[in-house]
Coordinates of C-alpha atoms and ligand atoms in Angstrom, one line a residue:
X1376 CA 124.3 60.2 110.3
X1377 CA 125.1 64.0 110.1
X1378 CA 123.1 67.1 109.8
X1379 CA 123.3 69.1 107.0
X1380 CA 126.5 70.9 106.4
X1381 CA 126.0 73.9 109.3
X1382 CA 129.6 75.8 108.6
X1383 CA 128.1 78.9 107.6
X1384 CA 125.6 78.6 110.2
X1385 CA 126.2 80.8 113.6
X1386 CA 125.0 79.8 117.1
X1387 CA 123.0 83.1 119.1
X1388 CA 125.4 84.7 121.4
X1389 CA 122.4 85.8 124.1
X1390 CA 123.3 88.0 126.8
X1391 CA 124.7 86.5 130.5
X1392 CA 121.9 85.7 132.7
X1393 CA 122.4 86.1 136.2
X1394 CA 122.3 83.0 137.3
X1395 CA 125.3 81.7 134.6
X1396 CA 127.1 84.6 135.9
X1397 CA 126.7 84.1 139.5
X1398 CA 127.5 80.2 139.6
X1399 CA 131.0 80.6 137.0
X1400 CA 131.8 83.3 139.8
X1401 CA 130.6 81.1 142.6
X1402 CA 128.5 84.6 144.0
X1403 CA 125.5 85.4 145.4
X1404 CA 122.6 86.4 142.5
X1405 CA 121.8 88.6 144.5
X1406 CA 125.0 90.7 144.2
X1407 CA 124.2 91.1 140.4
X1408 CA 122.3 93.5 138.4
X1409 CA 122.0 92.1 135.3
X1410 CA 121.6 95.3 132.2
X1411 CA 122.4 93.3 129.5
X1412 CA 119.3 92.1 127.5
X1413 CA 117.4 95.1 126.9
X1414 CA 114.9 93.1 129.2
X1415 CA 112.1 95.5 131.2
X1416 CA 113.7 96.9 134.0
X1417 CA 110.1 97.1 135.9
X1418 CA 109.5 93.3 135.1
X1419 CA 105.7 92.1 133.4
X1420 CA 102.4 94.2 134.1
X1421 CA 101.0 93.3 136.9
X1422 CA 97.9 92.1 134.7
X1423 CA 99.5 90.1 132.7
X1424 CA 101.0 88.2 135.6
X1425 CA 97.4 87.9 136.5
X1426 CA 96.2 86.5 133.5
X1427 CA 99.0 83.9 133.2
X1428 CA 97.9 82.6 136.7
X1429 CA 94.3 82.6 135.9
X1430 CA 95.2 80.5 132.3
X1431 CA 97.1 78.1 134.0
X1432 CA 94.3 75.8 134.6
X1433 CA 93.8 75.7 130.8
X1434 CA 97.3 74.9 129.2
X1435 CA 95.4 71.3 128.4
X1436 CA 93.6 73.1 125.7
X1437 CA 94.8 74.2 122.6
X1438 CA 95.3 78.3 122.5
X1439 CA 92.8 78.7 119.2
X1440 CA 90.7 80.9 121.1
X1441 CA 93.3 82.7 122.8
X1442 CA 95.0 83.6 119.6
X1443 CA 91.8 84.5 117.6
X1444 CA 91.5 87.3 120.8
X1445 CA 95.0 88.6 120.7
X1446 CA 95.3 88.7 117.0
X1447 CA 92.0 90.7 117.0
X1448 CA 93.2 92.9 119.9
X1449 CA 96.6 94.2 118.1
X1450 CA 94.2 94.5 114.9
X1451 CA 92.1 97.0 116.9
X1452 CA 95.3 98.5 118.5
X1453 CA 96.4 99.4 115.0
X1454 CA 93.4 99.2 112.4
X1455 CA 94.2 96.9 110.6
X1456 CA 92.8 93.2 109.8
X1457 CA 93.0 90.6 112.0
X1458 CA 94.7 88.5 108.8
X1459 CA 97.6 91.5 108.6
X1460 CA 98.5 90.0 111.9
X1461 CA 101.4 87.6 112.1
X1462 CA 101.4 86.6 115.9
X1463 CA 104.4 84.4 116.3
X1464 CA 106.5 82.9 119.1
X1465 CA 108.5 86.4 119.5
X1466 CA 109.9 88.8 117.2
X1467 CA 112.8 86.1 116.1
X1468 CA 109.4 83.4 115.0
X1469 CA 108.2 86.4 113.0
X1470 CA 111.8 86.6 111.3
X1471 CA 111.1 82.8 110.9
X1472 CA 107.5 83.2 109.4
X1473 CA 109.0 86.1 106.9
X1474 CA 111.6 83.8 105.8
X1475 CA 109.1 81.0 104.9
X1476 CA 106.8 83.0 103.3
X1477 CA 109.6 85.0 101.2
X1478 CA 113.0 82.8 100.5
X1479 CA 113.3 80.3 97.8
X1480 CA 116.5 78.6 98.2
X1481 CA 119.6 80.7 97.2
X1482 CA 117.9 83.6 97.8
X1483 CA 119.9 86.3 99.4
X1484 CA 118.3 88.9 102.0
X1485 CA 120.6 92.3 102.7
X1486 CA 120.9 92.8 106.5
X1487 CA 122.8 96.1 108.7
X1488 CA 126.3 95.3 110.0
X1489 CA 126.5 95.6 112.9
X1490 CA 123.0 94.3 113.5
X1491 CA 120.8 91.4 115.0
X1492 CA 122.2 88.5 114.7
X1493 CA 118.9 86.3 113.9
X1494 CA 118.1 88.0 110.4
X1495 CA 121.2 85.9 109.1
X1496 CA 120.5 83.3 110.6
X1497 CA 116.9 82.5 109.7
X1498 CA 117.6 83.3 106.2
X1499 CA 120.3 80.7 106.2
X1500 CA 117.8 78.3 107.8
X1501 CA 115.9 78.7 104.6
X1502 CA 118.4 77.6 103.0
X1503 CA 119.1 81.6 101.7
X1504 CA 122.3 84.0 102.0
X1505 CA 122.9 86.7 103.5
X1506 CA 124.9 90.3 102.5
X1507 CA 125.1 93.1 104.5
X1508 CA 125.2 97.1 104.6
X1509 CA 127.2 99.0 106.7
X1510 CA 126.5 100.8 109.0
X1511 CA 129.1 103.6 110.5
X1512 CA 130.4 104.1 113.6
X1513 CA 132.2 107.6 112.5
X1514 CA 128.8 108.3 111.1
X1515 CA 127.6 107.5 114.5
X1516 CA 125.5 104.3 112.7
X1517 CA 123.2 106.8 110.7
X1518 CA 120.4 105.1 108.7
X1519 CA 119.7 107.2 105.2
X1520 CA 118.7 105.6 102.3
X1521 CA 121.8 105.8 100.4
X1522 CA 123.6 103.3 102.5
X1523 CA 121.3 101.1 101.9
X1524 CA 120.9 101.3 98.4
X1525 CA 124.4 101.5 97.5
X1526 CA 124.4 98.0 98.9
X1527 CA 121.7 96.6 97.5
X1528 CA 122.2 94.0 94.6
X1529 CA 118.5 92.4 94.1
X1530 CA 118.5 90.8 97.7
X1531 CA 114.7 89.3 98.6
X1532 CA 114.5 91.2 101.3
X1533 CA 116.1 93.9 103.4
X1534 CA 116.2 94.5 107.3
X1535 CA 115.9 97.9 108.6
X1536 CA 116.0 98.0 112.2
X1537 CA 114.5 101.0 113.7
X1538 CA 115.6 102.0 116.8
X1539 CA 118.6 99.9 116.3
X1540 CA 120.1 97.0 117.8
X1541 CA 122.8 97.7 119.3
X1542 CA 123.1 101.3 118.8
X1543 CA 119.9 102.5 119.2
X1544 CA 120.1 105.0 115.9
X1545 CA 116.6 105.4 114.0
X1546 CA 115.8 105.4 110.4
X1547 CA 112.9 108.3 108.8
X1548 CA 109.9 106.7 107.4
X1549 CA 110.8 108.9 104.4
X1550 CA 114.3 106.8 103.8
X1551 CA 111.9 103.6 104.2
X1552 CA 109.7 104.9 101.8
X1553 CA 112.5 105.4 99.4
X1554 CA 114.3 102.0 99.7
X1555 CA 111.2 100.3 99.0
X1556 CA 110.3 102.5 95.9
X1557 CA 114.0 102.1 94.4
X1558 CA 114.2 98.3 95.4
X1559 CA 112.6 95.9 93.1
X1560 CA 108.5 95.1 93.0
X1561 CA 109.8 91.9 94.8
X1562 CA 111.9 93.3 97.5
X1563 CA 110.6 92.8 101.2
X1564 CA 111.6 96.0 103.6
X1565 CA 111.0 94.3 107.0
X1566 CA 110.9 97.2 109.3
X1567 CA 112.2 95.4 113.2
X1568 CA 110.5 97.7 115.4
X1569 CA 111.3 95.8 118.9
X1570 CA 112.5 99.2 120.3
X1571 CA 109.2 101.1 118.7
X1572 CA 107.1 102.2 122.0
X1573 CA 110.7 103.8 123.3
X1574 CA 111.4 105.6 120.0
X1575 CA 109.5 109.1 119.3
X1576 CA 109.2 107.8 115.7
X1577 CA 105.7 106.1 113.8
X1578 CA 105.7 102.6 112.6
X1579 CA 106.1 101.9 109.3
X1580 CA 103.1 100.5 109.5
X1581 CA 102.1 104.5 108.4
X1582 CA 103.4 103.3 104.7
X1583 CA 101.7 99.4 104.7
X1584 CA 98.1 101.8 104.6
X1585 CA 99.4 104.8 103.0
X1586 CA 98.4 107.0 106.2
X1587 CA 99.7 110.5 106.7
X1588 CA 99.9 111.4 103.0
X1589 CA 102.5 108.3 102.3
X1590 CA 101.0 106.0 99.3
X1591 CA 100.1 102.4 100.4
X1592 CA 101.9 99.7 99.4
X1593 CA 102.8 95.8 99.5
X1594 CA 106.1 95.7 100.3
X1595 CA 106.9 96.5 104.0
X1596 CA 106.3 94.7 106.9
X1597 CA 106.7 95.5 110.2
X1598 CA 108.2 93.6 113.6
X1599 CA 106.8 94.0 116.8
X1600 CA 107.3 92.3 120.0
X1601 CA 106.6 91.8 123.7
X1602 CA 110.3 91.2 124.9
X1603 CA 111.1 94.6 126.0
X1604 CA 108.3 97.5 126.4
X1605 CA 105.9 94.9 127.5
X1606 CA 108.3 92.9 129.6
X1607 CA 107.3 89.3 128.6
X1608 CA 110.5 87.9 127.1
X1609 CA 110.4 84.9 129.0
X1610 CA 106.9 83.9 127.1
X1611 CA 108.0 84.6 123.1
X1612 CA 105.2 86.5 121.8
X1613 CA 106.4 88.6 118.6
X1614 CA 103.8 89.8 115.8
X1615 CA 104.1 91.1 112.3
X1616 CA 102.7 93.6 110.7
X1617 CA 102.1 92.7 106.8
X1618 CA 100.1 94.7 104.0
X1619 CA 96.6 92.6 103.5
X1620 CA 97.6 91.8 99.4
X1621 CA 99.8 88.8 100.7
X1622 CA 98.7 88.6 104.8
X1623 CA 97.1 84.8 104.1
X1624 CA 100.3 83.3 103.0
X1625 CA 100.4 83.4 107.2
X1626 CA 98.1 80.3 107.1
X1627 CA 100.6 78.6 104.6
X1628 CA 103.6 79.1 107.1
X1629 CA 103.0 79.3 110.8
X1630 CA 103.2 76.6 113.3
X1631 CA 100.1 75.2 114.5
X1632 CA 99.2 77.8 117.3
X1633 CA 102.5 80.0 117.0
X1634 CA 101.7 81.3 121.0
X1635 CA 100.9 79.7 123.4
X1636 CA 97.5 80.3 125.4
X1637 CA 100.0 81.9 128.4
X1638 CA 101.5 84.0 126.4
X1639 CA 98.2 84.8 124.2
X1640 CA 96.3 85.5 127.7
X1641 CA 99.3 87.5 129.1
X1642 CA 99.7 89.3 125.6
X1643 CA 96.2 90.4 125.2
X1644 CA 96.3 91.7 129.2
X1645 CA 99.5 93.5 129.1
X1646 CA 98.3 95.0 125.5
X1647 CA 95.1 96.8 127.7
X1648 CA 97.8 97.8 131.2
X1649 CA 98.9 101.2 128.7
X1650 CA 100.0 101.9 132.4
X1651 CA 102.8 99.8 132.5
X1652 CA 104.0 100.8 129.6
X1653 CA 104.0 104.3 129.8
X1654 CA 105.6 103.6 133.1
X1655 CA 108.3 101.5 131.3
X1656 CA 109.3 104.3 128.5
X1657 CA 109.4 107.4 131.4
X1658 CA 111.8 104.8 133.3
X1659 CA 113.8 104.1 130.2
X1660 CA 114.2 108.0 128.9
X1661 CA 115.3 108.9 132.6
X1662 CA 118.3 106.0 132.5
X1663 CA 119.4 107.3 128.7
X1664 CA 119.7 110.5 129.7
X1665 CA 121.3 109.8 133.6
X1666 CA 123.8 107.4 131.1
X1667 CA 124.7 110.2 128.1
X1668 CA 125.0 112.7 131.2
X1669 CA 127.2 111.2 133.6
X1670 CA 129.0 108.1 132.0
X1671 CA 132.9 109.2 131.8
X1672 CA 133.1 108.1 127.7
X1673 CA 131.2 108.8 124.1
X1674 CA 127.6 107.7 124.4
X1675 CA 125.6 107.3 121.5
X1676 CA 122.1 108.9 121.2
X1677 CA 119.4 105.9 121.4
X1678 CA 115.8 105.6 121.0
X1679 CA 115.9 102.4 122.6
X1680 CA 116.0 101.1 126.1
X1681 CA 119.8 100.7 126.3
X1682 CA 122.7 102.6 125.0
X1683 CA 126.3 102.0 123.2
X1684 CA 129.1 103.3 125.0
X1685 CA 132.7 103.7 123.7
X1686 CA 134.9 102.3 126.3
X1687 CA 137.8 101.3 124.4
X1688 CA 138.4 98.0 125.0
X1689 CA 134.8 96.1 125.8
X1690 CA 135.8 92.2 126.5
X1691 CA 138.0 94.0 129.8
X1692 CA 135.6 96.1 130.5
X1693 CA 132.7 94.2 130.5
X1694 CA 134.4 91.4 132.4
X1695 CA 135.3 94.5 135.2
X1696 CA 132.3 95.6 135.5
X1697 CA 130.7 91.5 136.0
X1698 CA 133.2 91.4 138.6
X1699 CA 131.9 94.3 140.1
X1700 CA 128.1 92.6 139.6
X1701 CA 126.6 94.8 136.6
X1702 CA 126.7 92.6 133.4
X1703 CA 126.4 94.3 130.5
X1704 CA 126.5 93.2 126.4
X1705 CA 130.3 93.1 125.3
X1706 CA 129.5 94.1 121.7
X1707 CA 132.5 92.3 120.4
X1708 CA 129.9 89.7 118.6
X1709 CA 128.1 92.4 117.2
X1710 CA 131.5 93.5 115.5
X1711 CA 132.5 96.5 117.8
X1712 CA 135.4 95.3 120.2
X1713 CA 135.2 98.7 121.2
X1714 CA 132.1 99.1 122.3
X1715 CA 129.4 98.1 125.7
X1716 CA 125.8 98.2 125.5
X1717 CA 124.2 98.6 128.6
X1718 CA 120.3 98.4 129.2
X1719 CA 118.1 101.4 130.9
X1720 CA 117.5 100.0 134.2
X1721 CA 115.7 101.1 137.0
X1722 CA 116.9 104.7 138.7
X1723 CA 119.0 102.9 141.4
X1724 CA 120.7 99.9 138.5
X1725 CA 121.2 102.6 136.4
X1726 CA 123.2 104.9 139.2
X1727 CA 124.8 101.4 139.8
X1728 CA 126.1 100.7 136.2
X1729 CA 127.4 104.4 135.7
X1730 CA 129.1 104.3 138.8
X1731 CA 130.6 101.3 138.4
X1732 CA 131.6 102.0 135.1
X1733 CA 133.3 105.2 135.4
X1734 CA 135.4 103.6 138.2
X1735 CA 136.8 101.1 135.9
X1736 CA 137.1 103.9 133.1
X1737 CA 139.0 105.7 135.8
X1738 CA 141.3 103.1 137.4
X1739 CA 142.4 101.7 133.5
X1740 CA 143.2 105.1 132.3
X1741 CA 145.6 105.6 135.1
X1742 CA 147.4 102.1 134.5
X1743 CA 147.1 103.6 130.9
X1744 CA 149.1 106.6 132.0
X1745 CA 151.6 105.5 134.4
Ligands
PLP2909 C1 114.9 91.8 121.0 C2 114.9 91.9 119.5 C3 114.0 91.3 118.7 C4 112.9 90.3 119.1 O1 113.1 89.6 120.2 P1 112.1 88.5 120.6 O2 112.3 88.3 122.1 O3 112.2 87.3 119.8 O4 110.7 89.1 120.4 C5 114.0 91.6 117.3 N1 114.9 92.4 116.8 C6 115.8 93.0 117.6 C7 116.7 94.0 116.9 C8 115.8 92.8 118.9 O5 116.7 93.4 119.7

């Protein structure tokens, strides 16, 4: 007994928790800050902590009501129908749901490189392929429409991931529009906006209705999730965002109840604390800019809530700064063995990280030099 054959098939490379970290060093937690998930530095809302407490009494029931109530929340929150809502158990079970609604085996789907990892792999779950487009690092990892297109060979469907992951670069909604119009009838452009609420950019959901003067149409989609403005990672609440022509294939695809009534209740509470949010971004613009200002190497201008930073060599680096209880994302797996990503935490992590980087910046240029 075997599974299928699994070569081509990766295993996620998540980032170090603190606890993995602490125990393989034999440390304290506590000595660790741990900036390498893109996680919400200010933790959950408040509310939605509340409402997780006050749903624990009814886990025995199934979440159908739950669900009906969030899906109808993020309709009102965007104006759209409650079918054009594909809640799912986080962003990745909306990749999930896309690819089951979508791929017919064989099919091929045209994903950035360097990018998130899970586009690949749910298509090859599918049983589809995957190519990629390139995106620069002397080009500083600009999205235009060219790039894409030069690349593009028929695939299914294309990932655009705007801000990016991990380089936080953004892509216009005019360059969207375009691939979509130059791509064939049949061509998905699945917008991933994870990073949306810290970018100063509007969804793509703007072309799915054909608002602000753009023409609607049926072949965009768009990724949302509550990992990272909303700060509830640890539930996996995720949601599409799909033009109503094909929104009931959703019925066709999704697990039974794709969130759970914790993460529904906590979802639709943390959806009203705007608070929180707005809270979350101001702390998140004040680490990028504390990072480009005073880290000692290149970073890269991001609209997310981490940035890239150039520091040579990463697997050393990051392994210094771990030692030195900051973990960051070596972004060797994402392809750049030259590069660190390090998420906006709060004003005292963030001091802590630049600190603590530019010492080791510091004490390996002067081995460099000697
Ligand atoms: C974090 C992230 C997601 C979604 O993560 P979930 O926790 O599954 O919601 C999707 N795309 C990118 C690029 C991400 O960084």
């Amino acid at each position: 007994m075997h599974p299928r054959d699994l070569s081509d098939h990766v295993a996620y490379q998540a980032g170090r928790g603190i606890e993995e970290v602490a125990r393989e060093l034999g440390r304290d937690p506590a000595e660790f800050v741990k900036l390498a998930s893109n996680e919400n530095a200010l933790g959950p809302s408040p509310a939605a902590v509340e409402a997780i407490e006050a749903a624990a009494h009814g886990v025995s029931s199934y979440p159908k009501a739950a669900h009906a109530d969030l899906t109808g929340a993020i309709a009102d929150r965007w104006d759209v129908t409650a079918s054009q809502v594909w809640l799912a158990n986080g962003g990745d079970g909306v990749i999930d749901y896309l690819s089951r609604a979508m791929l017919e085996p064989g099919d091929t789907i045209l994903v950035p490189s360097p990018g998130f990892a899970y586009y690949g792999m749910s298509a090859r779950f599918h049983h589809g392929d995957v190519a990629e487009y390139p995106l620069e690092r002397e080009a500083d990892f600009a999205q235009d429409a060219e790039t894409v297109l030069e690349a593009y060979d028929g695939e299914r469907m294309i990932y655009l991931t705007s801000p990016h992951n991990p380089s936080g670069s953004t892509i216009s909604l005019e360059a969207v529009e375009q691939i979509a119009s130059k791509t064939a009838d049949d061509t998905l452009v699945v917008v991933d906006e994870a990073y949306g609420e810290f970018a100063e950019i509007d969804s793509a959901l703007t072309l799915i209705e054909g608002r602000a003067g753009f023409e609607a149409r049926d072949d965009v989609a768009v990724l949302r999730t509550f990992s990272k403005a909303y700060g509830l990672a640890g539930l996996r609440l995720g949601y599409g965002l799909v033009p109503e022509e094909w929104a009931d294939a959703y019925a066709r695809v999704n697990t039974p109840f794709a969130a759970s009534e914790l993460a529904c209740r906590a979802g639709l509470a943390a959806l009203e604390d705007e608070t929180h949010v707005e809270r979350t971004v101001e702390t998140v613009e004040a680490a990028r800019e504390t990072m480009t200002e005073a880290i000692d190497a290149h970073v890269w201008p991001s609209a997310g809530n981490f940035v890239l930073v150039d520091v040579g060599e990463a697997t050393p680096v990051a392994e210094a700064m771990q030692e030195a209880g900051v973990i960051v994302r070596d972004c060797t797996s994402f392809g750049l063995p030259g590069c660190i990503r390090i998420t906006c935490g709060t004003a005292t992590e963030t001091q802590r990280a630049v600190e603590t980087l530019n010492e080791i910046l510091e004490a390996r240029s002067e081995v460099g030099t000697s």
